[in-house]
Amino acid sequence: MSKFKPESAVSSTLSIPAPDKGPRHVAIIMDGNGRWATQRHLPRVAGHSKGVERVRDVIEAAVVRGIDFVTLFAFSSENWRRPADEVSLLMRLFMMALEREVSRMHANRIRLRVVGDLSRFEPRLQELIANAEARTANNDRLTLTVAANYGGRWDVMQAFRSLIRAQPELAQQPELIDEAHLAPYLAMSYAPEPDLFIRTGGEQRISNFLLWQLAYTELYFTDTWWPDFDAAALDEAIASYRARERRFGRTSAQVHEPVPQDAC
Ligand code: IPE
Ligand code: IPE
Ligand code: MG
């Protein structure tokens, strides 16, 4: 069994997570590829290619820093609205990255997961994803999750449908349904909630990323475009995270009180 399993069930709204020096789980919206390229008079796709290189660097930096989970927003459920040629180039880049990087990830004991509605991807891409997930399934150094054709609303809806399919009797007694029923069906039920959310590229919005899971995540926004985001930029985000006080609804005084033995 994976070393990650027991903690993944902890919900920040049902109980108070234990303080840690973390972050254990970093979720990133990798934004600004297009503007990075445009500023250099390059086609937008050049920014996406550069962005793939940054993924490799940031994952390696995360491993060294002892981060257990990195989740990257690669393609949102709304990104299909982009021009068809940009969408197909993004799909091609995704396939190339899977073909080229999986061996290296596996050698570094990185487990790869892809979350999102994969049914809309062409069969070859679905096959590459399934093979990469199967090959890296037992790796336990860091779990890299790529969110592709992912939307936070899609996730909550698919979880709800799966729950009702599995326990149809709940549809007759909806008052019995609570968070703990839904959580196992969310796409990232294997991971703890993100501690730190980073969005590069200057925008300060969630853009339908992990809506449920970000309930108590620390949010960090930087103007740096994703193709310029490096290990030093990651360290700045981590330093900002460590300087914060995570209260989970309590007062600051309570946070500093010694924890009684039987507290949950
Ligand atoms: C993020 O960069 C990558 C994807 C959404 C796939 P953008 O392509 O959104 O870059 P900007 O925001 O246009 O600069
Ligand atoms: C969010 O970026 C999605 C990804 C990085 C994959 P967008 O560039 O699509 O977000 P908006 O449209 O500016 O909100
Ligand atoms: Mg963008």
Short mmCIF file of N, CA and C and ligand atoms in Angstrom, two decimals, residues 30-33 35 44 82 199 203 205, ligand 3:
data_model
loop_
_atom_site.label_atom_id
_atom_site.label_comp_id
_atom_site.label_asym_id
_atom_site.label_seq_id
_atom_site.Cartn_x
_atom_site.Cartn_y
_atom_site.Cartn_z
N MET A 30 -0.53 26.60 -14.06
CA MET A 30 0.64 27.01 -14.84
C MET A 30 0.16 27.98 -15.92
N ASP A 31 0.09 29.25 -15.59
CA ASP A 31 -0.49 30.22 -16.54
C ASP A 31 0.57 31.20 -17.03
N GLY A 32 0.32 31.73 -18.24
CA GLY A 32 1.19 32.78 -18.78
C GLY A 32 2.09 32.31 -19.92
N ASN A 33 1.90 31.07 -20.40
CA ASN A 33 2.73 30.56 -21.50
C ASN A 33 2.56 31.42 -22.75
N ARG A 35 1.49 34.56 -23.14
CA ARG A 35 2.04 35.92 -23.03
C ARG A 35 3.56 35.90 -23.01
N ARG A 44 2.41 31.25 -29.77
CA ARG A 44 2.01 30.85 -28.41
C ARG A 44 2.53 29.45 -28.05
N ARG A 82 -10.54 27.41 -27.01
CA ARG A 82 -9.42 28.06 -27.72
C ARG A 82 -9.44 27.68 -29.20
N ARG A 199 -0.58 30.20 -8.46
CA ARG A 199 -0.96 30.53 -9.83
C ARG A 199 0.07 31.50 -10.38
N GLU A 203 -2.83 36.45 -13.04
CA GLU A 203 -4.28 36.48 -12.78
C GLU A 203 -4.54 35.97 -11.37
N ARG A 205 -7.33 34.26 -9.96
CA ARG A 205 -8.58 33.50 -9.97
C ARG A 205 -8.28 32.01 -9.99
MG MG B 3 -3.94 31.81 -19.49
#
